[in-house]
């Protein structure tokens, strides 16, 4: 995986937080030295992490590591969609256990909440062979 681009910014951490909230389609999030929030604003610095498709970028929490990661929340579609019950989804089970309620991609539920969300991208006639897709 290729690491996403990062931009080091000299400035107020609160400005950085506002920036990732205003532009979640551009930024994966930001990180900064945890105690730096209490420093004078002219001494604060942070790193913005640019969204990069398929980068596999993730942050693992470590107790006492001294840095804070703030994930930008991107929601492509409205979250307040009413889902009509159906006999398939509502009765789905695995080995007799009822499944959890379904998650909906792109609606802020943590499933594919990314700017590039699409059902079908580029389609080529060779994708379909003898009635099968793939």
mmCIF file of C-alpha atoms in Angstrom:
data_model
loop_
_atom_site.group_PDB
_atom_site.id
_atom_site.type_symbol
_atom_site.label_atom_id
_atom_site.label_comp_id
_atom_site.label_asym_id
_atom_site.label_seq_id
_atom_site.Cartn_x
_atom_site.Cartn_y
_atom_site.Cartn_z
ATOM 1 C CA UNK A 1 0.000 0.000 0.000
ATOM 2 C CA UNK A 2 1.123 3.526 -0.734
ATOM 3 C CA UNK A 3 1.139 5.929 2.208
ATOM 4 C CA UNK A 4 -1.147 8.949 1.751
ATOM 5 C CA UNK A 5 0.337 12.428 1.411
ATOM 6 C CA UNK A 6 0.618 14.444 4.612
ATOM 7 C CA UNK A 7 0.875 18.179 5.044
ATOM 8 C CA UNK A 8 2.563 19.670 8.081
ATOM 9 C CA UNK A 9 0.830 22.859 9.138
ATOM 10 C CA UNK A 10 2.186 25.463 11.554
ATOM 11 C CA UNK A 11 -0.903 26.926 13.150
ATOM 12 C CA UNK A 12 -3.771 26.448 15.545
ATOM 13 C CA UNK A 13 -4.848 22.851 16.100
ATOM 14 C CA UNK A 14 -8.435 24.080 16.401
ATOM 15 C CA UNK A 15 -8.114 25.505 12.852
ATOM 16 C CA UNK A 16 -6.975 22.071 11.669
ATOM 17 C CA UNK A 17 -9.967 20.422 13.322
ATOM 18 C CA UNK A 18 -12.293 22.864 11.582
ATOM 19 C CA UNK A 19 -10.572 22.181 8.271
ATOM 20 C CA UNK A 20 -11.081 18.407 8.388
ATOM 21 C CA UNK A 21 -14.716 18.944 9.392
ATOM 22 C CA UNK A 22 -15.235 21.334 6.473
ATOM 23 C CA UNK A 23 -13.377 19.159 3.909
ATOM 24 C CA UNK A 24 -13.850 15.480 4.881
ATOM 25 C CA UNK A 25 -13.750 14.431 1.224
ATOM 26 C CA UNK A 26 -10.155 15.727 1.035
ATOM 27 C CA UNK A 27 -8.736 14.757 4.440
ATOM 28 C CA UNK A 28 -8.606 11.343 6.115
ATOM 29 C CA UNK A 29 -7.872 13.131 9.382
ATOM 30 C CA UNK A 30 -5.125 14.844 11.324
ATOM 31 C CA UNK A 31 -2.642 14.088 14.076
ATOM 32 C CA UNK A 32 -0.772 16.233 16.547
ATOM 33 C CA UNK A 33 1.261 16.036 19.730
ATOM 34 C CA UNK A 34 -1.391 15.705 22.429
ATOM 35 C CA UNK A 35 0.001 18.262 24.895
ATOM 36 C CA UNK A 36 0.474 20.822 22.101
ATOM 37 C CA UNK A 37 -3.202 21.876 22.373
ATOM 38 C CA UNK A 38 -2.299 23.779 25.533
ATOM 39 C CA UNK A 39 0.627 25.595 23.880
ATOM 40 C CA UNK A 40 0.322 29.128 22.477
ATOM 41 C CA UNK A 41 -1.307 28.972 19.029
ATOM 42 C CA UNK A 42 1.765 30.414 17.289
ATOM 43 C CA UNK A 43 3.754 27.359 18.490
ATOM 44 C CA UNK A 44 1.215 24.698 17.509
ATOM 45 C CA UNK A 45 1.741 22.287 14.591
ATOM 46 C CA UNK A 46 -0.264 19.403 13.161
ATOM 47 C CA UNK A 47 -0.261 16.987 10.240
ATOM 48 C CA UNK A 48 -3.174 16.719 7.815
ATOM 49 C CA UNK A 49 -3.472 13.308 6.147
ATOM 50 C CA UNK A 50 -4.900 13.439 2.629
ATOM 51 C CA UNK A 51 -7.466 10.851 1.561
ATOM 52 C CA UNK A 52 -5.905 8.372 -0.804
ATOM 53 C CA UNK A 53 -7.951 5.592 -2.417
ATOM 54 C CA UNK A 54 -6.821 2.109 -1.462
ATOM 55 C CA UNK A 55 -3.934 3.348 0.701
ATOM 56 C CA UNK A 56 -4.916 1.067 3.564
ATOM 57 C CA UNK A 57 -3.990 3.865 5.976
ATOM 58 C CA UNK A 58 -5.001 3.206 9.564
ATOM 59 C CA UNK A 59 -3.990 4.341 13.026
ATOM 60 C CA UNK A 60 -3.686 2.004 15.985
ATOM 61 C CA UNK A 61 -4.232 3.465 19.436
ATOM 62 C CA UNK A 62 -1.384 3.119 21.902
ATOM 63 C CA UNK A 63 -1.830 4.097 25.523
ATOM 64 C CA UNK A 64 0.431 7.017 26.481
ATOM 65 C CA UNK A 65 1.893 7.424 22.975
ATOM 66 C CA UNK A 66 1.759 11.224 23.222
ATOM 67 C CA UNK A 67 -0.072 11.876 19.952
ATOM 68 C CA UNK A 68 -3.730 12.342 19.079
ATOM 69 C CA UNK A 69 -5.370 11.130 15.866
ATOM 70 C CA UNK A 70 -8.661 12.717 14.749
ATOM 71 C CA UNK A 71 -10.513 10.849 12.002
ATOM 72 C CA UNK A 72 -12.513 12.989 9.566
ATOM 73 C CA UNK A 73 -16.079 11.776 9.188
ATOM 74 C CA UNK A 74 -17.249 11.586 5.602
ATOM 75 C CA UNK A 75 -20.886 10.871 4.861
ATOM 76 C CA UNK A 76 -21.770 10.709 1.180
ATOM 77 C CA UNK A 77 -25.490 9.939 1.491
ATOM 78 C CA UNK A 78 -28.189 11.069 3.928
ATOM 79 C CA UNK A 79 -28.176 9.096 7.189
ATOM 80 C CA UNK A 80 -31.882 9.439 7.934
ATOM 81 C CA UNK A 81 -33.145 7.046 5.247
ATOM 82 C CA UNK A 82 -36.157 4.940 6.131
ATOM 83 C CA UNK A 83 -35.523 1.320 5.136
ATOM 84 C CA UNK A 84 -38.609 -0.682 4.302
ATOM 85 C CA UNK A 85 -38.665 -4.103 5.956
ATOM 86 C CA UNK A 86 -38.475 -7.110 3.666
ATOM 87 C CA UNK A 87 -38.705 -10.860 4.189
ATOM 88 C CA UNK A 88 -35.049 -11.447 3.294
ATOM 89 C CA UNK A 89 -33.148 -8.872 5.323
ATOM 90 C CA UNK A 90 -35.334 -9.101 8.414
ATOM 91 C CA UNK A 91 -35.149 -12.894 8.613
ATOM 92 C CA UNK A 92 -31.454 -13.280 7.736
ATOM 93 C CA UNK A 93 -29.513 -15.519 10.099
ATOM 94 C CA UNK A 94 -26.265 -17.434 10.350
ATOM 95 C CA UNK A 95 -26.357 -20.936 11.818
ATOM 96 C CA UNK A 96 -29.604 -20.048 13.537
ATOM 97 C CA UNK A 97 -28.373 -16.763 15.033
ATOM 98 C CA UNK A 98 -30.182 -13.573 14.064
ATOM 99 C CA UNK A 99 -27.911 -11.116 12.318
ATOM 100 C CA UNK A 100 -27.366 -7.554 13.512
ATOM 101 C CA UNK A 101 -29.296 -4.823 11.696
ATOM 102 C CA UNK A 102 -27.820 -4.161 8.251
ATOM 103 C CA UNK A 103 -25.297 -1.370 7.707
ATOM 104 C CA UNK A 104 -25.723 0.987 4.777
ATOM 105 C CA UNK A 105 -22.616 2.071 2.857
ATOM 106 C CA UNK A 106 -21.971 5.803 2.572
ATOM 107 C CA UNK A 107 -24.396 6.814 5.311
ATOM 108 C CA UNK A 108 -22.001 7.476 8.182
ATOM 109 C CA UNK A 109 -22.294 3.999 9.694
ATOM 110 C CA UNK A 110 -18.627 3.105 9.192
ATOM 111 C CA UNK A 111 -19.115 1.059 6.032
ATOM 112 C CA UNK A 112 -17.444 2.490 2.925
ATOM 113 C CA UNK A 113 -17.980 6.093 4.039
ATOM 114 C CA UNK A 114 -15.527 7.341 1.425
ATOM 115 C CA UNK A 115 -15.672 9.956 -1.342
ATOM 116 C CA UNK A 116 -15.252 7.409 -4.159
ATOM 117 C CA UNK A 117 -18.385 5.422 -3.268
ATOM 118 C CA UNK A 118 -20.131 4.105 -6.371
ATOM 119 C CA UNK A 119 -22.128 1.048 -7.302
ATOM 120 C CA UNK A 120 -20.598 0.514 -10.741
ATOM 121 C CA UNK A 121 -17.465 2.183 -12.027
ATOM 122 C CA UNK A 122 -16.067 1.551 -15.442
ATOM 123 C CA UNK A 123 -17.897 -1.247 -17.235
ATOM 124 C CA UNK A 124 -16.365 -3.130 -20.123
ATOM 125 C CA UNK A 125 -18.167 -5.698 -22.323
ATOM 126 C CA UNK A 126 -15.476 -8.233 -21.422
ATOM 127 C CA UNK A 127 -16.664 -8.087 -17.783
ATOM 128 C CA UNK A 128 -19.624 -10.267 -18.791
ATOM 129 C CA UNK A 129 -18.832 -13.746 -20.066
ATOM 130 C CA UNK A 130 -21.507 -16.315 -20.860
ATOM 131 C CA UNK A 131 -24.042 -14.691 -18.548
ATOM 132 C CA UNK A 132 -21.668 -14.307 -15.603
ATOM 133 C CA UNK A 133 -20.165 -11.115 -14.236
ATOM 134 C CA UNK A 134 -16.454 -10.975 -13.433
#
